[in-house]
Structures are given as C-alpha cells and as structure tokens.
mmCIF file of C-alpha atoms in Angstrom:
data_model
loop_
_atom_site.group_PDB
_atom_site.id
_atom_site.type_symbol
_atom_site.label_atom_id
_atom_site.label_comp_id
_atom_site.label_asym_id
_atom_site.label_seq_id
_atom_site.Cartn_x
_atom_site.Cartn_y
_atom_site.Cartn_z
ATOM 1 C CA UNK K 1 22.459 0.762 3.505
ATOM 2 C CA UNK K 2 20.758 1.173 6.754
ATOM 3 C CA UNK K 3 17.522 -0.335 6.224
ATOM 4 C CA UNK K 4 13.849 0.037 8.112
ATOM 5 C CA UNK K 5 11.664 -2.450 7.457
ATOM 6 C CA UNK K 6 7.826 -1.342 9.030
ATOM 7 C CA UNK K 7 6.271 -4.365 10.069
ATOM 8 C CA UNK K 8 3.857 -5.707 12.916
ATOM 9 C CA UNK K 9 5.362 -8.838 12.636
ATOM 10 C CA UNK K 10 8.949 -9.545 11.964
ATOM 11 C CA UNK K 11 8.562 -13.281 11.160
ATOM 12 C CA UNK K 12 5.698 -12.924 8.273
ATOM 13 C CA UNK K 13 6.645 -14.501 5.064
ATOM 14 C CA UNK K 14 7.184 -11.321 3.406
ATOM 15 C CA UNK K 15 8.852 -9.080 5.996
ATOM 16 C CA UNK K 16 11.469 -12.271 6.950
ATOM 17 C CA UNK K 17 12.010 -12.279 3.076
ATOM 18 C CA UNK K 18 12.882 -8.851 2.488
ATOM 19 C CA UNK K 19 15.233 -9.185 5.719
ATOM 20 C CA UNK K 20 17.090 -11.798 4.585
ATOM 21 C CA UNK K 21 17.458 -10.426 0.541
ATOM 22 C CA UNK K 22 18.645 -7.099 2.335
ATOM 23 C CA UNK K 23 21.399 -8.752 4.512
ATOM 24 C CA UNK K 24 22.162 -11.484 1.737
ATOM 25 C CA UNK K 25 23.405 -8.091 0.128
ATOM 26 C CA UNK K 26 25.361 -6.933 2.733
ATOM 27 C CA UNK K 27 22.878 -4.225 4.425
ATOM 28 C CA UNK K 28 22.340 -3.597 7.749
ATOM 29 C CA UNK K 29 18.244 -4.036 8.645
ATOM 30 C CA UNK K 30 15.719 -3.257 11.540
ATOM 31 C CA UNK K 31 12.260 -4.615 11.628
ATOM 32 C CA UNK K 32 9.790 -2.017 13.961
ATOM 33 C CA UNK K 33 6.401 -2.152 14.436
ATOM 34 C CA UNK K 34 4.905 0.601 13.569
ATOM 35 C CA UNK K 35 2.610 1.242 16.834
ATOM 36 C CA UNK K 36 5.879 1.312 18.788
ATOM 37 C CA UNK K 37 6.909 4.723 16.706
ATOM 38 C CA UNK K 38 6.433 8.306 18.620
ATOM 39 C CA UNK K 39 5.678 10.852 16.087
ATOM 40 C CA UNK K 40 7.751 14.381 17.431
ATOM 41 C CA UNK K 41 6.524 17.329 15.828
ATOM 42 C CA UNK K 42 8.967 20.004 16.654
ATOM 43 C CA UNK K 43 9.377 23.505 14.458
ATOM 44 C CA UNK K 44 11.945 22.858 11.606
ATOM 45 C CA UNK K 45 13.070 18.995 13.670
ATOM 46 C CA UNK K 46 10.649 16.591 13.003
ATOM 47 C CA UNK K 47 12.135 13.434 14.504
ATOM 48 C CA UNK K 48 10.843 9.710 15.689
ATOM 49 C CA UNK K 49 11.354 7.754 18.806
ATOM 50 C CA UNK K 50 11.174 4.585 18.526
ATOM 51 C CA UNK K 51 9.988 3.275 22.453
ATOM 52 C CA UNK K 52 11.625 5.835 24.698
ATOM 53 C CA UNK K 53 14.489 6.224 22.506
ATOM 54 C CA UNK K 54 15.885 8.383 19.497
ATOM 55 C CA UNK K 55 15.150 6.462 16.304
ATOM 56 C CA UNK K 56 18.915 5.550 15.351
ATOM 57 C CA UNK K 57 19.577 7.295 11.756
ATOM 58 C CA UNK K 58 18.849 4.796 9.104
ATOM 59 C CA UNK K 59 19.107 5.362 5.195
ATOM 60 C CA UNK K 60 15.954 3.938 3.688
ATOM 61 C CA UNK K 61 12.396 2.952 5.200
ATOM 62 C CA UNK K 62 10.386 0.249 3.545
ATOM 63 C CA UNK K 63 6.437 0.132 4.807
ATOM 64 C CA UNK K 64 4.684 -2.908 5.379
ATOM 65 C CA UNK K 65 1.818 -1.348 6.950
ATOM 66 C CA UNK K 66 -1.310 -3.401 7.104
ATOM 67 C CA UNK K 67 -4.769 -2.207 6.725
ATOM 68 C CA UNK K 68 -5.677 -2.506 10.172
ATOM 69 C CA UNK K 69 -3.362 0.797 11.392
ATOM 70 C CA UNK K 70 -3.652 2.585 8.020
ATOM 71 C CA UNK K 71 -3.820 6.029 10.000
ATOM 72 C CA UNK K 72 -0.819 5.345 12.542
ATOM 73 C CA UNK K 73 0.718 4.163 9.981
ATOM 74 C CA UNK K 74 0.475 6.440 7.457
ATOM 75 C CA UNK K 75 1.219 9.235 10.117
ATOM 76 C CA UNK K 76 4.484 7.387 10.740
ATOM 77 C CA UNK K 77 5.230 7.188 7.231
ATOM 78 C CA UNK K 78 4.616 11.041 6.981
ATOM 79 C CA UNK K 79 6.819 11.863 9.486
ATOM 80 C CA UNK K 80 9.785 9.697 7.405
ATOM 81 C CA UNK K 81 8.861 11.518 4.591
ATOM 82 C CA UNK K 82 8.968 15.063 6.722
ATOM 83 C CA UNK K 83 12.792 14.259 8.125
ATOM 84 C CA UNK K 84 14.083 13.859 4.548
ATOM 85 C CA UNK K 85 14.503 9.566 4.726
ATOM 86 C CA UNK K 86 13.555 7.890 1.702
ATOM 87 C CA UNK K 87 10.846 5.972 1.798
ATOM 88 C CA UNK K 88 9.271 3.268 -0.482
ATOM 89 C CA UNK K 89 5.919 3.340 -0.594
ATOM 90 C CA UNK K 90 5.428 7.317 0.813
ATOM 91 C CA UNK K 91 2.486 8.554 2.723
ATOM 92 C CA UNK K 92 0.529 9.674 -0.160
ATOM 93 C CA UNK K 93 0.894 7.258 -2.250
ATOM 94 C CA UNK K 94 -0.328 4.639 0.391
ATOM 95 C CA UNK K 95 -2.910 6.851 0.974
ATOM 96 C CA UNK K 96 -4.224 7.025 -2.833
ATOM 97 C CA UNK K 97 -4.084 3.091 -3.280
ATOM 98 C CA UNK K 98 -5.839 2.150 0.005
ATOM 99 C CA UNK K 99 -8.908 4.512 -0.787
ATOM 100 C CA UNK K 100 -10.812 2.099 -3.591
ATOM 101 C CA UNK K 101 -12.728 4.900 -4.376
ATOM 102 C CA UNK K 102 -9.508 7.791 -4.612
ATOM 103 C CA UNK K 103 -7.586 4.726 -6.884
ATOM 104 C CA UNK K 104 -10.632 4.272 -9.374
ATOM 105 C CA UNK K 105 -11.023 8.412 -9.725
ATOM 106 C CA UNK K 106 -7.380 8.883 -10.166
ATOM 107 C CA UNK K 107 -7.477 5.938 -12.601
ATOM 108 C CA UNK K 108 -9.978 6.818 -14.946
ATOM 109 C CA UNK K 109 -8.477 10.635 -14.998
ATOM 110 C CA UNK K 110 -5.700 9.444 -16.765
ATOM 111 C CA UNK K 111 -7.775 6.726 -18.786
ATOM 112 C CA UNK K 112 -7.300 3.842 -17.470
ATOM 113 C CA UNK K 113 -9.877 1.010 -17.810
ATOM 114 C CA UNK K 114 -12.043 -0.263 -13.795
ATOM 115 C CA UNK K 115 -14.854 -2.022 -13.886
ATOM 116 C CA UNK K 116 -18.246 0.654 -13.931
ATOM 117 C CA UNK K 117 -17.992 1.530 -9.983
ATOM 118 C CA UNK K 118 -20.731 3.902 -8.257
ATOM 119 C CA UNK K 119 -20.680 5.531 -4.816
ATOM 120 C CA UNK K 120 -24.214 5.387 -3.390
ATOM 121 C CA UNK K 121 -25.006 6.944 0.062
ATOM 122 C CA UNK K 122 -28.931 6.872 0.324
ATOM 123 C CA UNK K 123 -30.850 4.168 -0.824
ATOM 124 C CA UNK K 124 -33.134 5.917 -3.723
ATOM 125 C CA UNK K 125 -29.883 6.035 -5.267
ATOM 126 C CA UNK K 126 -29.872 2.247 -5.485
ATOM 127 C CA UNK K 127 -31.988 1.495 -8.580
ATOM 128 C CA UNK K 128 -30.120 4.567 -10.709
ATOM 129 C CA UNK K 129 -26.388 2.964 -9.521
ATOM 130 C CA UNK K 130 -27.384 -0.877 -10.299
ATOM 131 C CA UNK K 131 -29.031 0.485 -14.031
ATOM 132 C CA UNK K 132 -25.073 2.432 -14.727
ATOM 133 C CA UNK K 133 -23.390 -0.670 -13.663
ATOM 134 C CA UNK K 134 -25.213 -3.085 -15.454
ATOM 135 C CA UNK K 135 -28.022 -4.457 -12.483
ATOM 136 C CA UNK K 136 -27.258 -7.523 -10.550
ATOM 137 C CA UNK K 137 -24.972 -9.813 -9.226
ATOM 138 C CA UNK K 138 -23.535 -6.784 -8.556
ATOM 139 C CA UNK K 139 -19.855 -6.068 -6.085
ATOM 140 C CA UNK K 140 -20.267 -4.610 -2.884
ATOM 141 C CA UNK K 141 -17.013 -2.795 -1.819
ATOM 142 C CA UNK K 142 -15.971 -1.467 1.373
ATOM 143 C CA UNK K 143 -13.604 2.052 0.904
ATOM 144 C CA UNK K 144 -11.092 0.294 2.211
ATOM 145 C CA UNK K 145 -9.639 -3.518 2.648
ATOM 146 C CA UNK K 146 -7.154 -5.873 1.440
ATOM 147 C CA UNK K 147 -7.237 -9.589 0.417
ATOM 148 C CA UNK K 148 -10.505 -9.367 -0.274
ATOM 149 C CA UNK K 149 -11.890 -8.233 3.226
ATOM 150 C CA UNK K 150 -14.751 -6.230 2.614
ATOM 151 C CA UNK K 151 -15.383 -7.235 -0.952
ATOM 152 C CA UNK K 152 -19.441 -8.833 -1.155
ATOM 153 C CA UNK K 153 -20.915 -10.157 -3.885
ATOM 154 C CA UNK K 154 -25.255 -9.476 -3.777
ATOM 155 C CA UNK K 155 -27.487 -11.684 -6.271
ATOM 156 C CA UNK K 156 -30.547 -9.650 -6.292
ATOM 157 C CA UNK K 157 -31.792 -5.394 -6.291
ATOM 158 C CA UNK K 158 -33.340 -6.332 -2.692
ATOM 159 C CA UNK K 159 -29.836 -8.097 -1.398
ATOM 160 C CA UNK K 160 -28.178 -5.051 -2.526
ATOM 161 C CA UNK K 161 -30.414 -2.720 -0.806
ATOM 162 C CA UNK K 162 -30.187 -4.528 2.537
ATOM 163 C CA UNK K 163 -26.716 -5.169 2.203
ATOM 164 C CA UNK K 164 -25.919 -0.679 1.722
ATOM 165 C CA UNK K 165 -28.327 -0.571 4.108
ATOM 166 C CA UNK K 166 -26.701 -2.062 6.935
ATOM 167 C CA UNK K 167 -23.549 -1.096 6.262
ATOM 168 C CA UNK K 168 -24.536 2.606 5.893
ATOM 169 C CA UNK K 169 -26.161 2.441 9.531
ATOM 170 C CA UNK K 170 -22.492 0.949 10.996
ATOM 171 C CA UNK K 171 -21.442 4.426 9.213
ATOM 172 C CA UNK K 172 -19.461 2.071 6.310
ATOM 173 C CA UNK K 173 -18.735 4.000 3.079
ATOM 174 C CA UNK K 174 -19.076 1.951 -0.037
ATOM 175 C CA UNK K 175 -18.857 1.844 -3.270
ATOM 176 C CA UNK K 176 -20.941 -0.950 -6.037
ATOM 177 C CA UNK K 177 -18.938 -2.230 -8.796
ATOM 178 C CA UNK K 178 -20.135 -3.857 -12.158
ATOM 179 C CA UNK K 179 -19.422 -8.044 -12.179
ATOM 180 C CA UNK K 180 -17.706 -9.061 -14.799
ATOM 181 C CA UNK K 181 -19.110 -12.225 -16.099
ATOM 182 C CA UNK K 182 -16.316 -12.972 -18.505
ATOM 183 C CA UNK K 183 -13.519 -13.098 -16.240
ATOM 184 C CA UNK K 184 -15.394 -16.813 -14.560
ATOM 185 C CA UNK K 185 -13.868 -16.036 -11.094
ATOM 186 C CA UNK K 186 -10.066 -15.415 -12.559
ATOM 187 C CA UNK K 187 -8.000 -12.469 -12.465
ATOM 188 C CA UNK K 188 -4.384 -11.372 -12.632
ATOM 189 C CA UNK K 189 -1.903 -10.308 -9.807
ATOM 190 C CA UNK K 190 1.214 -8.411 -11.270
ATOM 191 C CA UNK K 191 4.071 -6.910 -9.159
ATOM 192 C CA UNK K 192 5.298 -3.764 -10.383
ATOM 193 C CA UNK K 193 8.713 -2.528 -8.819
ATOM 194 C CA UNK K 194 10.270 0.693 -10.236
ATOM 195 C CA UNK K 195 8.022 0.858 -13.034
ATOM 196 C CA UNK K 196 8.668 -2.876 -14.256
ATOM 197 C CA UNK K 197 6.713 -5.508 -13.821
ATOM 198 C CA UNK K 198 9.091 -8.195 -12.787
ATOM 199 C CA UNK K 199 6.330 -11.404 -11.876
ATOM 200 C CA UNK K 200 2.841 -12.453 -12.103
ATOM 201 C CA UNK K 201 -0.100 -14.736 -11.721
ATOM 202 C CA UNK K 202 -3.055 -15.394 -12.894
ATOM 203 C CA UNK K 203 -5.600 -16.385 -10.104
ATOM 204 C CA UNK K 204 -8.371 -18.896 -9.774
ATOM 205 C CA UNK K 205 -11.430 -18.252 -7.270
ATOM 206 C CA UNK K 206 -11.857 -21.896 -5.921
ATOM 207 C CA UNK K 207 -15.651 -23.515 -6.212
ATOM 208 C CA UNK K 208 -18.511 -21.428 -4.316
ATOM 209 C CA UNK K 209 -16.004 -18.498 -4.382
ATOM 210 C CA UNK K 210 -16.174 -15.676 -6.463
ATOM 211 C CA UNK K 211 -12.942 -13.579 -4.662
ATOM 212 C CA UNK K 212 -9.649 -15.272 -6.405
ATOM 213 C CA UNK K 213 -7.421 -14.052 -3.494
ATOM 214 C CA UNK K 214 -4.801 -16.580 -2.525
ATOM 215 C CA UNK K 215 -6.259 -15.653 1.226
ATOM 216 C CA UNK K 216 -9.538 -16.692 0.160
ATOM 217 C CA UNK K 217 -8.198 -20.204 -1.279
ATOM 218 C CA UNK K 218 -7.743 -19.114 -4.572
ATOM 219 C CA UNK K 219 -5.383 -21.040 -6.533
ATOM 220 C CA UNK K 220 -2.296 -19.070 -8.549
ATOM 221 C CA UNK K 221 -0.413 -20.255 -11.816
ATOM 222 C CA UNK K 222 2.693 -18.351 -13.019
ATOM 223 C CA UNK K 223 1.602 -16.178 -16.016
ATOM 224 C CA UNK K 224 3.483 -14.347 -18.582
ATOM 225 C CA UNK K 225 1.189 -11.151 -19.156
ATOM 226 C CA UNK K 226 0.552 -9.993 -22.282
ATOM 227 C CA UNK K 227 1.852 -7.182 -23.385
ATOM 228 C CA UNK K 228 -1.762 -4.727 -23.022
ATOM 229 C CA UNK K 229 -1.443 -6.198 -19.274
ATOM 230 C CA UNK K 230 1.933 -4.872 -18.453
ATOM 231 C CA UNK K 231 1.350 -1.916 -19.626
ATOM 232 C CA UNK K 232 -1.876 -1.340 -17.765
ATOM 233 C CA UNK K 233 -0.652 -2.604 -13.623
ATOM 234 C CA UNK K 234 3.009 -0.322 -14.576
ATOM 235 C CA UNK K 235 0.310 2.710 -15.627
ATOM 236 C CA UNK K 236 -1.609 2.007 -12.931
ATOM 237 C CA UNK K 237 1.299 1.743 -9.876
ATOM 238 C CA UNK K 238 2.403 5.002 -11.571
ATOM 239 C CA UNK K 239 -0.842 6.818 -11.231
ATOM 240 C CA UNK K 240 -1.065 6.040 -7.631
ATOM 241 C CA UNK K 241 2.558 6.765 -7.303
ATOM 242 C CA UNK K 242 4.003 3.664 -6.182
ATOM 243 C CA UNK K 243 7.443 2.440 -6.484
ATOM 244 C CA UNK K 244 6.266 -1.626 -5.330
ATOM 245 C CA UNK K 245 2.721 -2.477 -6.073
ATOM 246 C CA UNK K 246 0.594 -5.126 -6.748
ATOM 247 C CA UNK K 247 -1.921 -4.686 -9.285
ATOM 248 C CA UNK K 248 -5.021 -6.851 -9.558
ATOM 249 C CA UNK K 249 -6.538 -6.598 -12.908
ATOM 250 C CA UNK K 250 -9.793 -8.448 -14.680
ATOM 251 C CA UNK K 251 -9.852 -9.439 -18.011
ATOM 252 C CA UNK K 252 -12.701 -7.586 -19.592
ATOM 253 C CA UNK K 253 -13.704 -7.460 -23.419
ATOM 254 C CA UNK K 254 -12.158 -5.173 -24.105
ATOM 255 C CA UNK K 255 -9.044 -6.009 -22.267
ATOM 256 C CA UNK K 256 -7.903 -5.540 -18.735
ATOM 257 C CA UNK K 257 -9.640 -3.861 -16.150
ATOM 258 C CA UNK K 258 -7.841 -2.623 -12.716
ATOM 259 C CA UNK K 259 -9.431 -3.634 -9.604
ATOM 260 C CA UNK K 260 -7.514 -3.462 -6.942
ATOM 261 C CA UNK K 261 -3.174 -1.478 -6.274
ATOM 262 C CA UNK K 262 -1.545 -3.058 -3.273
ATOM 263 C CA UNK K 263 0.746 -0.645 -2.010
ATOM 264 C CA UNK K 264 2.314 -4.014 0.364
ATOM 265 C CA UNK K 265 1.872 -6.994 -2.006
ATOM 266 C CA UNK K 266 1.653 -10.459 -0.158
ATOM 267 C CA UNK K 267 5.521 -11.961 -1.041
ATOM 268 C CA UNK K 268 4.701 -15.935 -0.436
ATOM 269 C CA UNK K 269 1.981 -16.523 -3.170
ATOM 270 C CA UNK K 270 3.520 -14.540 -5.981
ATOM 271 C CA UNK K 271 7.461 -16.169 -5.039
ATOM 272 C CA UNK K 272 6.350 -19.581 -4.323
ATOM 273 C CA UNK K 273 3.446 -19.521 -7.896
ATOM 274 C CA UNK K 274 5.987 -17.716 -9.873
ATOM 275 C CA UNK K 275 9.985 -18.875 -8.627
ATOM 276 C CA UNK K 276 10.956 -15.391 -8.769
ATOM 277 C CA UNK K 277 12.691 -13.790 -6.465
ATOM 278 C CA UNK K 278 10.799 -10.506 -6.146
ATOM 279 C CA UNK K 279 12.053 -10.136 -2.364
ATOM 280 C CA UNK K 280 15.451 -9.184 -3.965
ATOM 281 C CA UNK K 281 14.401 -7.177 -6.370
ATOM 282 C CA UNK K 282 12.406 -4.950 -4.387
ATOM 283 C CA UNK K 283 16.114 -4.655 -2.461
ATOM 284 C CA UNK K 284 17.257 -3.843 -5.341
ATOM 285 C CA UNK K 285 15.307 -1.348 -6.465
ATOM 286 C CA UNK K 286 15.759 0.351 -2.618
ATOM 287 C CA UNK K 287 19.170 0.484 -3.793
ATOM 288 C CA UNK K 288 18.857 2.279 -6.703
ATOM 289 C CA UNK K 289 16.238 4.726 -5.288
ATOM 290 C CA UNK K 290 18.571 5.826 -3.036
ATOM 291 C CA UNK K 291 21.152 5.867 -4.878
ATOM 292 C CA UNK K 292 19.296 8.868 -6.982
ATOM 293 C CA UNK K 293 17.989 10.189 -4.064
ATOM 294 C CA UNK K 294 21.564 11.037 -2.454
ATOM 295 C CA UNK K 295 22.525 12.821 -5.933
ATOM 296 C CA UNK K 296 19.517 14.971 -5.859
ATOM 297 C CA UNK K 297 19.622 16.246 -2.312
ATOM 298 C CA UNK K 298 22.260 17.560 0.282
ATOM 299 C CA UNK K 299 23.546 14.902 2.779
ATOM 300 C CA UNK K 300 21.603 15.115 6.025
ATOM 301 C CA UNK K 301 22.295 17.485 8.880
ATOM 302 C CA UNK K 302 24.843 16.503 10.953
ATOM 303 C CA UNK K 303 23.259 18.049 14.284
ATOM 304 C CA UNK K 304 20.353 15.469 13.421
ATOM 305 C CA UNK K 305 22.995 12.591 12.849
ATOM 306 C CA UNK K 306 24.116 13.366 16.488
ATOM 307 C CA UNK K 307 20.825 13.326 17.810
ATOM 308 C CA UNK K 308 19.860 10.234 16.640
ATOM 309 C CA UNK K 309 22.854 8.659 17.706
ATOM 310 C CA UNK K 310 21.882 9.287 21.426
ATOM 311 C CA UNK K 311 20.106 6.762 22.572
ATOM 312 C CA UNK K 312 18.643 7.521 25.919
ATOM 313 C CA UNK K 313 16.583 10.672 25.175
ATOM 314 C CA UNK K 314 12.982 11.634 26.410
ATOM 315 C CA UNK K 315 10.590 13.188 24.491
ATOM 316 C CA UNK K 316 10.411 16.002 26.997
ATOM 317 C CA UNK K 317 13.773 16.213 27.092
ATOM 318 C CA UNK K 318 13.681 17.163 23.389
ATOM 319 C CA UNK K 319 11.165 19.922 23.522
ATOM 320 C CA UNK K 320 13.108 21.559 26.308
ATOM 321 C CA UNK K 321 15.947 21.175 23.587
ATOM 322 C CA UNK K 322 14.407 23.006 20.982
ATOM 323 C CA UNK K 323 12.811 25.409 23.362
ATOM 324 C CA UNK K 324 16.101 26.319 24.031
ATOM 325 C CA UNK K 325 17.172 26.679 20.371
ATOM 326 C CA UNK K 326 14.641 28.743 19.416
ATOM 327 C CA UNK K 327 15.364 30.982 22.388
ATOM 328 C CA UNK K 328 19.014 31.315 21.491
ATOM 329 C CA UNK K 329 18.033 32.341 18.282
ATOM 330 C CA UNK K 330 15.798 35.217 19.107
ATOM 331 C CA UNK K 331 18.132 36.185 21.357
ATOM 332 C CA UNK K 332 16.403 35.441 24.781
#
C-alpha cells in the first residue's frame, strides 16, 4: 500500500507512529503537509500537485489535519475524495466532528445523550439559555477547537454575559453547555477505529482545572469501558461518519454523555496510558478499508496513473493539457 500520511509535522508523536506501524508492515509511506498541496480543478480531472509537481499516485490518504488549517485542509481532503483515493477520515466527516454545534445536532437526531447545549447570539437570549441548561457555572464553547482550546468555564449570569459578549464582538460563534457536577472534573477518552473501540482512558482534570485534557495536564488511567460506554463513542464516530475517532464522553446520571469526536485523536496519551498499540491498528484498519474499497470500484484510470507518474509538470502546463482534450473531443 502506498500510503499518505497529511501532517504539518512529520516528527509529532502520532504522525512518526503511524509511519513507522505502516512500514513495520511492509508499506510504502509519505508524510506532506498539507499547505504544500495545490488543489487543480479541471472538468472530469481533478488532480493535486504537491509543490510544483504531480502528486505521485498513492493508494490510501490518512488526514492529520489540525484545527488551525481546517479549511485548506478540508479542501485538500475534498479533492482526495473527488479523484477516487480512499481516504480515512473524508471531508465531510471532518467537517461534521469539528463543528461542536453540527456534532451535538447530528447527535441528538439519532438519540444520543450531550450535555443540554444552547446557541445564543444576542445577549437577551442569555437569561432564557442559562434557565434550559440549568444556570451557572455554566461551559462556554467556541464552534470550533481541540484539546480544550476554546472551552471556558463562567461562575456567575454576569461572567457569562461578558464573556458572549466579547467574543460575539471578535465575530466568535458559540455555543453554552450545561456543567455537569457529577462527573468532578473526569471524563472518558475512547478510540473508535472501524466501528470498534479498541482503547481507552479515563481522564483526571488536575487541581484548579476543570478541562481533563492530557494538554491541559490532565492525568489518564487505562480504563476498561463499560459496556453502555462502548456503545455510545462507536454510535457516536458512526453518526459523524468516522472511520478513527476519539470520543470524549461525561459520565452523567443517567449514563454517558458525548462531548467532544476527534476526527485526529492525539496517539501518545492514549498508547503510553493504555499499552496499546492503536498506531497499528489504525494501519490495520487502512488495510482493510481498502481492501473493500478496490472490490467495490473499477481500478483507476490508467491515463491518470501516467500523469501522476510525471514528475516535472506545471500547473499551466496541465490546463493547456486538458484544453486540448476537450478540444479534440468537440472536434476543434
């Protein structure tokens, strides 16, 4: 297998992992940045440079793409998508999980338990939101963020007013989520991969903290999930559509609560708390996936084989390529 890894940075913990379970099995792997990609549109030959050259053809893409270029990335991850190359996570999916707001709707369509979460854009909307979820401390929530970026906690009606406040007037989107009292600053982190869950964690806010992320210095013990728990993070990486996740739950009353999908789980807290290697089976899983993928589908066109195989091609020069194709085919 001819593998992609998308990465900003090829010696991170979790992109160096997945490189070396991929070679360990014998496959052949690239790490790219994702910012370096040139996204061709071209009638009918969508294609990808990668610098000033023809992406070489490759078999399988796996996206690591960070928060910080979610639209790049996601338009690079389209374009995968549009040229017929598997891809684990795809575009859409990345797209549902990395909207908070998207996730929780798509969630509770299919009933499946979030904390009470409101989306408030004016402030005489505050006092009606706080009464749904339940008044103060209350979570303030950024659309969009990972490792607990974005994620405030206010104590007080006025601290959540002046909090919205100024983060509606930098043009911020938010959303205010119900705290959960019970869960004492814990919460669970389960990786889902192909619709198992195959490790998790349970983790610990440290003292003066109330965000357990392992980024935040929260501290993670290996966990065997109940049962009710499985179930939920494999429901939950389905609804979003997500072959790898990593689902964040809560443990409410009435059992767990989702509040977070990770379509590009951290690999060193999760491998190092748990001893599992979940590096190799996400490789594995890539295997499989396109394994089913080739059965279902024609093999690729050979005329875009050939293409990608030349390595020192302009973008220009392709469009005069297909300008000529297209004349040649009405005849001109």
């Amino acid at each position: 297998m001819r593998l992609l890894v998308l990465s900003r940075n090829a010696s991170l913990y979790s992109t160096s992992r997945l490189v070396l379970a991929a070679r360990s099995r014998g496959h052949e792997v690239t790490v790219a940045d994702p910012l370096h990609f040139q996204v061709v549109i071209s009638r009918g030959r969508p294609a990808m440079f990668l610098g000033d050259r023809l992406l070489p053809a490759v078999d399988m893409v796996l996206p690591r793409i960070g928060a910080s270029i979610t639209n790049y990335g996601l338009a690079v991850v389209r374009q995968f998508d549009l040229m017929g190359i598997p891809v684990l996570n795809n575009a859409i999916a990345i797209a549902r999980s990395r909207d908070k707001l998207r996730a929780m709707q798509l969630l509770t369509k299919k009933d499946i338990d979030v904390p009470k979460t409101v989306c408030a854009r004016t402030p005489d909307s505050v006092d009606a939101a706080l009464d749904f979820i339940g008044g103060t401390p209350a979570i303030v929530k950024l659309h969009q963020g990972t490792q607990g970026i974005g994620t405030m906690i206010a104590d007080t009606p006025q601290a959540v007013t002046s909090l919205l406040e100024t983060l509606w007037a930098m043009g911020q989107d938010i959303i205010l989520q119900e705290y959960i009292a019970e869960s004492k600053g814990r919460d669970y982190r389960a990786i889902v991969v192909g619709g198992r869950v195959i490790a998790a964690m349970r983790r610990q806010a440290k003292k003066g903290e109330f965000r357990s992320n392992l980024h935040r210095g929260g501290l993670g013990v290996r966990v065997d999930l109940p049962k009710e728990y499985r179930q939920a993070a494999i429901a939950a990486a389905k609804v979003m559509g997500l072959e790898v996740a990593g689902v964040d739950m809560l443990q409410g009353r009435d059992g767990p609560k989702i509040l977070e999908i990770n379509s590009s789980p951290g690999l060193e807290g999760i491998e190092r708390t748990s001893g599992i290697d979940v590096a190799g089976a996400i490789i594995g899983h890539a295997e499989k996936f396109l394994a089913r993928r080739k059965k279902r589908r024609p093999s690729r066109d050979p005329v875009v084989e050939a293409e990608q195989r030349n390595t020192r091609v302009r973008p220009t020069e392709l469009a005069r390529a297909g300008s000529t194709g297209r004349r040649a085919r009405s005849g001109g």
